[in-house]
Amino acid sequence: GDSVTQMEGPVTLSEEAFLTINCTYTATGYPSLFWYVQYPGEGLQLLLKATKADDKGSNKGFEATYRKETTSFHLEKGSVQVSDSAVYFCALRSNDYKLSFGAGTTVTVRA
Amino acid sequence: DAGVTQSPTHLIKTRGQQVTLRCSPKSGHDTVSWYQQALGQGPQFIFQYYEEEERQRGNFPDRFSGHQFPNYSSELNVNALLLGDSALYLCASSLGYEAFFGQGTRLTVV
């Protein structure tokens, strides 16, 4: 079945540091890939998405590239802010209707 | 646009009881999905409703049931609650590709 494996946390960074969160997946067919963010006490918000190989999703300074050859969708941001502190989830949607999520990575950015 | 709204926000129930959670989808969205998020885990798919029918179901027991109304709002019912049912329950609505999530209902079973 479909599955997502993402880098374990927690991750603690200083402001303006570079952030990368690794995500790899197993899926049938050609899934669409997503990164969601969850701020404390809130639901999930879609951060970015990519629907086919080599697509790059980007939003709010975050980027991720759909790599079919390595089945990966790593999240990166060049300079993090305190406001980026949250839990980040990698997810995929394959040929069915559900989203399959990774376990989440908690990111804390210190001023 | 109010987005996806869920009620209640928090709930405490006793083992063996039954609970109903409610979800109003984003305006115009015809599809509602429910997810269970245990503490420190990623959301797990429970089921999805479309045109008032359950379209797909995840690996959850029959104690978990749902309903979608003609206005596309939805309910999640859980019978015979277990301590392990304690979690954040998320509703997501969609009209096509992108899913929009509500803030969730935090269910605590004691």
PDB file of C-alpha atoms in Angstrom:
ATOM      1  CA  GLY A   1       0.000   0.000   0.000  1.00  0.00           C
ATOM      2  CA  ASP A   2       0.891   3.659  -0.110  1.00  0.00           C
ATOM      3  CA  SER A   3       3.229   4.970   2.561  1.00  0.00           C
ATOM      4  CA  VAL A   4       5.241   8.060   3.390  1.00  0.00           C
ATOM      5  CA  THR A   5       8.430   8.153   5.444  1.00  0.00           C
ATOM      6  CA  GLN A   6       9.687  11.462   6.647  1.00  0.00           C
ATOM      7  CA  MET A   7      12.641  12.618   8.651  1.00  0.00           C
ATOM      8  CA  GLU A   8      12.193  12.219  12.353  1.00  0.00           C
ATOM      9  CA  GLY A   9      12.313  15.256  14.559  1.00  0.00           C
ATOM     10  CA  PRO A  10      12.293  17.292  16.453  1.00  0.00           C
ATOM     11  CA  VAL A  11      14.380  19.777  14.524  1.00  0.00           C
ATOM     12  CA  THR A  12      15.634  22.910  16.266  1.00  0.00           C
ATOM     13  CA  LEU A  13      17.167  25.742  14.257  1.00  0.00           C
ATOM     14  CA  SER A  14      18.244  29.315  14.694  1.00  0.00           C
ATOM     15  CA  GLU A  15      16.542  32.075  12.771  1.00  0.00           C
ATOM     16  CA  GLU A  16      17.866  32.470   9.201  1.00  0.00           C
ATOM     17  CA  ALA A  17      19.213  28.910   9.142  1.00  0.00           C
ATOM     18  CA  PHE A  18      18.588  26.537   6.235  1.00  0.00           C
ATOM     19  CA  LEU A  19      15.853  23.951   6.732  1.00  0.00           C
ATOM     20  CA  THR A  20      15.506  20.629   4.987  1.00  0.00           C
ATOM     21  CA  ILE A  21      13.051  17.857   5.870  1.00  0.00           C
ATOM     22  CA  ASN A  22      13.449  14.593   4.019  1.00  0.00           C
ATOM     23  CA  CYS A  23      10.441  12.727   2.658  1.00  0.00           C
ATOM     24  CA  THR A  24      10.348   9.496   0.669  1.00  0.00           C
ATOM     25  CA  TYR A  25       7.323   7.572  -0.493  1.00  0.00           C
ATOM     26  CA  THR A  26       6.056   4.238  -1.734  1.00  0.00           C
ATOM     27  CA  ALA A  27       3.033   4.277  -3.985  1.00  0.00           C
ATOM     28  CA  THR A  28       1.342   2.583  -6.899  1.00  0.00           C
ATOM     29  CA  GLY A  29       1.118   4.545 -10.100  1.00  0.00           C
ATOM     30  CA  TYR A  30       1.981   8.210 -10.180  1.00  0.00           C
ATOM     31  CA  PRO A  31       0.941   9.896  -6.959  1.00  0.00           C
ATOM     32  CA  SER A  32       0.526  13.575  -6.270  1.00  0.00           C
ATOM     33  CA  LEU A  33       2.685  14.842  -3.422  1.00  0.00           C
ATOM     34  CA  PHE A  34       1.973  17.444  -0.776  1.00  0.00           C
ATOM     35  CA  TRP A  35       3.465  19.211   2.201  1.00  0.00           C
ATOM     36  CA  TYR A  36       1.058  20.289   4.926  1.00  0.00           C
ATOM     37  CA  VAL A  37       1.855  22.452   7.963  1.00  0.00           C
ATOM     38  CA  GLN A  38       0.147  22.352  11.337  1.00  0.00           C
ATOM     39  CA  TYR A  39       0.586  25.265  13.720  1.00  0.00           C
ATOM     40  CA  PRO A  40      -0.082  24.702  17.432  1.00  0.00           C
ATOM     41  CA  GLY A  41      -3.764  24.132  18.148  1.00  0.00           C
ATOM     42  CA  GLU A  42      -4.760  24.309  14.513  1.00  0.00           C
ATOM     43  CA  GLY A  43      -5.714  21.999  11.661  1.00  0.00           C
ATOM     44  CA  LEU A  44      -3.628  21.275   8.607  1.00  0.00           C
ATOM     45  CA  GLN A  45      -2.847  23.857   5.954  1.00  0.00           C
ATOM     46  CA  LEU A  46      -1.609  22.968   2.508  1.00  0.00           C
ATOM     47  CA  LEU A  47       1.882  24.405   2.099  1.00  0.00           C
ATOM     48  CA  LEU A  48       2.734  23.224  -1.419  1.00  0.00           C
ATOM     49  CA  LYS A  49       2.067  20.454  -3.891  1.00  0.00           C
ATOM     50  CA  ALA A  50       3.437  18.742  -7.002  1.00  0.00           C
ATOM     51  CA  THR A  51       1.405  16.542  -9.287  1.00  0.00           C
ATOM     52  CA  LYS A  52       3.985  15.007 -11.621  1.00  0.00           C
ATOM     53  CA  ALA A  53       7.641  14.090 -11.803  1.00  0.00           C
ATOM     54  CA  ASP A  54      10.100  17.012 -11.806  1.00  0.00           C
ATOM     55  CA  ASP A  55       7.410  19.484 -10.734  1.00  0.00           C
ATOM     56  CA  LYS A  56       8.586  21.969  -8.124  1.00  0.00           C
ATOM     57  CA  GLY A  57       6.054  23.187  -5.597  1.00  0.00           C
ATOM     58  CA  SER A  58       6.762  26.449  -3.808  1.00  0.00           C
ATOM     59  CA  ASN A  59       5.062  28.727  -1.307  1.00  0.00           C
ATOM     60  CA  LYS A  60       6.138  31.199   1.402  1.00  0.00           C
ATOM     61  CA  GLY A  61       9.818  30.544   0.640  1.00  0.00           C
ATOM     62  CA  PHE A  62       9.436  26.764   0.936  1.00  0.00           C
ATOM     63  CA  GLU A  63      10.221  24.502  -2.012  1.00  0.00           C
ATOM     64  CA  ALA A  64      10.027  20.800  -2.806  1.00  0.00           C
ATOM     65  CA  THR A  65      10.762  18.932  -6.038  1.00  0.00           C
ATOM     66  CA  TYR A  66       8.995  15.714  -7.067  1.00  0.00           C
ATOM     67  CA  ARG A  67      11.813  13.228  -7.744  1.00  0.00           C
ATOM     68  CA  LYS A  68      10.418  10.056  -9.262  1.00  0.00           C
ATOM     69  CA  GLU A  69      13.808   8.363  -9.629  1.00  0.00           C
ATOM     70  CA  THR A  70      14.485   8.609  -5.892  1.00  0.00           C
ATOM     71  CA  THR A  71      10.788   8.591  -4.824  1.00  0.00           C
ATOM     72  CA  SER A  72      11.435  11.705  -2.772  1.00  0.00           C
ATOM     73  CA  PHE A  73       9.844  15.090  -2.078  1.00  0.00           C
ATOM     74  CA  HIS A  74      12.189  16.878   0.318  1.00  0.00           C
ATOM     75  CA  LEU A  75      11.083  20.208   1.797  1.00  0.00           C
ATOM     76  CA  GLU A  76      13.548  23.102   1.912  1.00  0.00           C
ATOM     77  CA  LYS A  77      13.630  26.714   3.013  1.00  0.00           C
ATOM     78  CA  GLY A  78      16.676  28.910   2.731  1.00  0.00           C
ATOM     79  CA  SER A  79      16.144  31.157   5.736  1.00  0.00           C
ATOM     80  CA  VAL A  80      13.673  30.197   8.438  1.00  0.00           C
ATOM     81  CA  GLN A  81      11.831  32.532  10.785  1.00  0.00           C
ATOM     82  CA  VAL A  82      10.418  31.999  14.258  1.00  0.00           C
ATOM     83  CA  SER A  83       6.976  31.977  12.668  1.00  0.00           C
ATOM     84  CA  ASP A  84       7.922  28.806  10.736  1.00  0.00           C
ATOM     85  CA  SER A  85       7.848  26.818  13.979  1.00  0.00           C
ATOM     86  CA  ALA A  86       5.232  24.116  13.361  1.00  0.00           C
ATOM     87  CA  VAL A  87       4.735  20.457  12.524  1.00  0.00           C
ATOM     88  CA  TYR A  88       5.289  19.596   8.861  1.00  0.00           C
ATOM     89  CA  PHE A  89       3.644  16.603   7.181  1.00  0.00           C
ATOM     90  CA  CYS A  90       4.532  15.028   3.867  1.00  0.00           C
ATOM     91  CA  ALA A  91       1.573  13.353   2.152  1.00  0.00           C
ATOM     92  CA  LEU A  92       0.619  11.640  -1.064  1.00  0.00           C
ATOM     93  CA  ARG A  93      -2.541  10.885  -2.987  1.00  0.00           C
ATOM     94  CA  SER A  94      -2.331   7.900  -5.284  1.00  0.00           C
ATOM     95  CA  ASN A  95      -5.052   6.475  -7.523  1.00  0.00           C
ATOM     96  CA  ASP A  96      -7.700   6.537  -4.815  1.00  0.00           C
ATOM     97  CA  TYR A  97      -9.183   9.411  -2.899  1.00  0.00           C
ATOM     98  CA  LYS A  98      -7.391   9.393   0.425  1.00  0.00           C
ATOM     99  CA  LEU A  99      -4.314  11.264   1.564  1.00  0.00           C
ATOM    100  CA  SER A 100      -1.575   9.161   3.151  1.00  0.00           C
ATOM    101  CA  PHE A 101       0.555  11.115   5.630  1.00  0.00           C
ATOM    102  CA  GLY A 102       3.954  10.744   7.167  1.00  0.00           C
ATOM    103  CA  ALA A 103       4.358  10.907  10.932  1.00  0.00           C
ATOM    104  CA  GLY A 104       5.239  14.597  10.914  1.00  0.00           C
ATOM    105  CA  THR A 105       8.379  16.567  11.766  1.00  0.00           C
ATOM    106  CA  THR A 106       8.311  19.157  14.527  1.00  0.00           C
ATOM    107  CA  VAL A 107      10.372  22.230  13.692  1.00  0.00           C
ATOM    108  CA  THR A 108      11.291  24.826  16.302  1.00  0.00           C
ATOM    109  CA  VAL A 109      13.038  28.034  15.232  1.00  0.00           C
ATOM    110  CA  ARG A 110      14.820  30.034  17.942  1.00  0.00           C
ATOM    111  CA  ALA A 111      15.285  33.785  17.713  1.00  0.00           C
TER     112      ALA A 111
ATOM    113  CA  ASP B   1     -15.883  32.206   3.264  1.00  0.00           C
ATOM    114  CA  ALA B   2     -15.857  30.474   6.639  1.00  0.00           C
ATOM    115  CA  GLY B   3     -13.716  27.572   5.495  1.00  0.00           C
ATOM    116  CA  VAL B   4     -14.202  24.137   7.014  1.00  0.00           C
ATOM    117  CA  THR B   5     -15.818  24.305  10.438  1.00  0.00           C
ATOM    118  CA  GLN B   6     -15.986  21.505  12.968  1.00  0.00           C
ATOM    119  CA  SER B   7     -17.908  21.151  16.195  1.00  0.00           C
ATOM    120  CA  PRO B   8     -17.376  20.763  19.018  1.00  0.00           C
ATOM    121  CA  THR B   9     -13.753  21.801  19.415  1.00  0.00           C
ATOM    122  CA  HIS B  10     -13.201  19.680  22.494  1.00  0.00           C
ATOM    123  CA  LEU B  11     -15.078  16.753  23.954  1.00  0.00           C
ATOM    124  CA  ILE B  12     -14.627  14.397  26.897  1.00  0.00           C
ATOM    125  CA  LYS B  13     -16.436  11.062  26.890  1.00  0.00           C
ATOM    126  CA  THR B  14     -16.426   7.933  29.015  1.00  0.00           C
ATOM    127  CA  ARG B  15     -15.447   4.503  27.720  1.00  0.00           C
ATOM    128  CA  GLY B  16     -18.399   2.723  26.149  1.00  0.00           C
ATOM    129  CA  GLN B  17     -20.249   5.900  25.252  1.00  0.00           C
ATOM    130  CA  GLN B  18     -21.096   7.120  21.773  1.00  0.00           C
ATOM    131  CA  VAL B  19     -20.031  10.394  20.190  1.00  0.00           C
ATOM    132  CA  THR B  20     -21.050  12.448  17.145  1.00  0.00           C
ATOM    133  CA  LEU B  21     -18.727  14.976  15.549  1.00  0.00           C
ATOM    134  CA  ARG B  22     -19.891  17.480  12.964  1.00  0.00           C
ATOM    135  CA  CYS B  23     -18.322  19.128   9.954  1.00  0.00           C
ATOM    136  CA  SER B  24     -19.453  21.895   7.616  1.00  0.00           C
ATOM    137  CA  PRO B  25     -17.427  21.953   4.419  1.00  0.00           C
ATOM    138  CA  LYS B  26     -16.025  24.961   2.655  1.00  0.00           C
ATOM    139  CA  SER B  27     -18.652  26.651   0.507  1.00  0.00           C
ATOM    140  CA  GLY B  28     -19.232  24.757  -2.728  1.00  0.00           C
ATOM    141  CA  HIS B  29     -17.262  21.677  -1.709  1.00  0.00           C
ATOM    142  CA  ASP B  30     -19.126  18.410  -2.273  1.00  0.00           C
ATOM    143  CA  THR B  31     -16.681  15.907  -0.780  1.00  0.00           C
ATOM    144  CA  VAL B  32     -15.905  15.393   2.894  1.00  0.00           C
ATOM    145  CA  SER B  33     -13.192  13.186   4.374  1.00  0.00           C
ATOM    146  CA  TRP B  34     -12.496  12.330   7.996  1.00  0.00           C
ATOM    147  CA  TYR B  35      -9.101  11.650   9.542  1.00  0.00           C
ATOM    148  CA  GLN B  36      -7.941  10.553  12.983  1.00  0.00           C
ATOM    149  CA  GLN B  37      -4.731  12.074  14.298  1.00  0.00           C
ATOM    150  CA  ALA B  38      -3.321  10.439  17.415  1.00  0.00           C
ATOM    151  CA  LEU B  39      -0.891  12.455  19.508  1.00  0.00           C
ATOM    152  CA  GLY B  40       2.471  12.739  17.788  1.00  0.00           C
ATOM    153  CA  GLN B  41       1.272  10.920  14.668  1.00  0.00           C
ATOM    154  CA  GLY B  42       0.195  11.824  11.177  1.00  0.00           C
ATOM    155  CA  PRO B  43      -3.513  11.810  10.274  1.00  0.00           C
ATOM    156  CA  GLN B  44      -5.015   8.445   9.350  1.00  0.00           C
ATOM    157  CA  PHE B  45      -7.830   8.265   6.802  1.00  0.00           C
ATOM    158  CA  ILE B  46     -11.154   7.062   8.209  1.00  0.00           C
ATOM    159  CA  PHE B  47     -13.547   7.503   5.253  1.00  0.00           C
ATOM    160  CA  GLN B  48     -14.751   9.852   2.550  1.00  0.00           C
ATOM    161  CA  TYR B  49     -18.279  10.887   1.597  1.00  0.00           C
ATOM    162  CA  TYR B  50     -19.437  12.090  -1.784  1.00  0.00           C
ATOM    163  CA  GLU B  51     -23.040  12.571  -2.911  1.00  0.00           C
ATOM    164  CA  GLU B  52     -24.216  11.276   0.488  1.00  0.00           C
ATOM    165  CA  GLU B  53     -22.485   7.923  -0.018  1.00  0.00           C
ATOM    166  CA  GLU B  54     -19.354   6.522   1.587  1.00  0.00           C
ATOM    167  CA  ARG B  55     -16.939   6.433  -1.343  1.00  0.00           C
ATOM    168  CA  GLN B  56     -13.865   5.010   0.334  1.00  0.00           C
ATOM    169  CA  ARG B  57     -12.993   3.683   3.764  1.00  0.00           C
ATOM    170  CA  GLY B  58      -9.733   3.295   5.615  1.00  0.00           C
ATOM    171  CA  ASN B  59      -8.736   0.594   8.058  1.00  0.00           C
ATOM    172  CA  PHE B  60     -11.137   1.481  10.871  1.00  0.00           C
ATOM    173  CA  PRO B  61     -13.674  -0.789  12.592  1.00  0.00           C
ATOM    174  CA  ASP B  62     -17.405  -0.590  12.037  1.00  0.00           C
ATOM    175  CA  ARG B  63     -17.729   1.354  15.280  1.00  0.00           C
ATOM    176  CA  PHE B  64     -16.790   4.317  13.123  1.00  0.00           C
ATOM    177  CA  SER B  65     -19.637   5.408  10.881  1.00  0.00           C
ATOM    178  CA  GLY B  66     -20.617   8.543   9.096  1.00  0.00           C
ATOM    179  CA  HIS B  67     -23.201  10.417   7.176  1.00  0.00           C
ATOM    180  CA  GLN B  68     -23.345  13.187   4.614  1.00  0.00           C
ATOM    181  CA  PHE B  69     -26.366  15.422   4.291  1.00  0.00           C
ATOM    182  CA  PRO B  70     -27.803  17.011   1.130  1.00  0.00           C
ATOM    183  CA  ASN B  71     -26.092  20.301   2.027  1.00  0.00           C
ATOM    184  CA  TYR B  72     -22.770  18.371   2.025  1.00  0.00           C
ATOM    185  CA  SER B  73     -22.224  18.700   5.770  1.00  0.00           C
ATOM    186  CA  SER B  74     -21.155  15.523   7.496  1.00  0.00           C
ATOM    187  CA  GLU B  75     -21.144  13.676  10.794  1.00  0.00           C
ATOM    188  CA  LEU B  76     -18.728  11.148  12.211  1.00  0.00           C
ATOM    189  CA  ASN B  77     -20.149   8.735  14.771  1.00  0.00           C
ATOM    190  CA  VAL B  78     -18.089   6.506  17.013  1.00  0.00           C
ATOM    191  CA  ASN B  79     -19.802   3.843  19.126  1.00  0.00           C
ATOM    192  CA  ALA B  80     -18.538   1.941  22.159  1.00  0.00           C
ATOM    193  CA  LEU B  81     -15.672   4.359  22.720  1.00  0.00           C
ATOM    194  CA  LEU B  82     -12.287   2.984  23.733  1.00  0.00           C
ATOM    195  CA  LEU B  83      -9.439   4.804  25.433  1.00  0.00           C
ATOM    196  CA  GLY B  84      -7.510   4.412  22.177  1.00  0.00           C
ATOM    197  CA  ASP B  85     -10.076   6.513  20.346  1.00  0.00           C
ATOM    198  CA  SER B  86      -8.675   9.598  22.068  1.00  0.00           C
ATOM    199  CA  ALA B  87      -7.333  11.761  19.246  1.00  0.00           C
ATOM    200  CA  LEU B  88      -7.795  14.862  17.146  1.00  0.00           C
ATOM    201  CA  TYR B  89     -10.454  14.214  14.507  1.00  0.00           C
ATOM    202  CA  LEU B  90      -9.983  16.243  11.353  1.00  0.00           C
ATOM    203  CA  CYS B  91     -12.500  16.909   8.644  1.00  0.00           C
ATOM    204  CA  ALA B  92     -11.369  17.882   5.158  1.00  0.00           C
ATOM    205  CA  SER B  93     -13.502  19.122   2.298  1.00  0.00           C
ATOM    206  CA  SER B  94     -12.667  19.269  -1.383  1.00  0.00           C
ATOM    207  CA  LEU B  95     -14.234  20.093  -4.717  1.00  0.00           C
ATOM    208  CA  GLY B  96     -11.547  18.554  -6.830  1.00  0.00           C
ATOM    209  CA  TYR B  97      -7.980  18.212  -6.084  1.00  0.00           C
ATOM    210  CA  GLU B  98      -7.071  20.194  -3.018  1.00  0.00           C
ATOM    211  CA  ALA B  99      -8.274  19.248   0.460  1.00  0.00           C
ATOM    212  CA  PHE B 100      -9.001  21.968   3.019  1.00  0.00           C
ATOM    213  CA  PHE B 101      -8.888  20.955   6.661  1.00  0.00           C
ATOM    214  CA  GLY B 102     -10.835  22.169   9.642  1.00  0.00           C
ATOM    215  CA  GLN B 103      -9.255  22.839  13.025  1.00  0.00           C
ATOM    216  CA  GLY B 104     -10.403  19.496  14.338  1.00  0.00           C
ATOM    217  CA  THR B 105     -12.276  18.113  17.328  1.00  0.00           C
ATOM    218  CA  ARG B 106     -10.141  16.970  20.239  1.00  0.00           C
ATOM    219  CA  LEU B 107     -11.800  13.861  21.698  1.00  0.00           C
ATOM    220  CA  THR B 108     -10.644  12.557  25.059  1.00  0.00           C
ATOM    221  CA  VAL B 109     -11.980   9.211  26.271  1.00  0.00           C
ATOM    222  CA  VAL B 110     -11.636   8.575  30.006  1.00  0.00           C
TER     223      VAL B 110
END
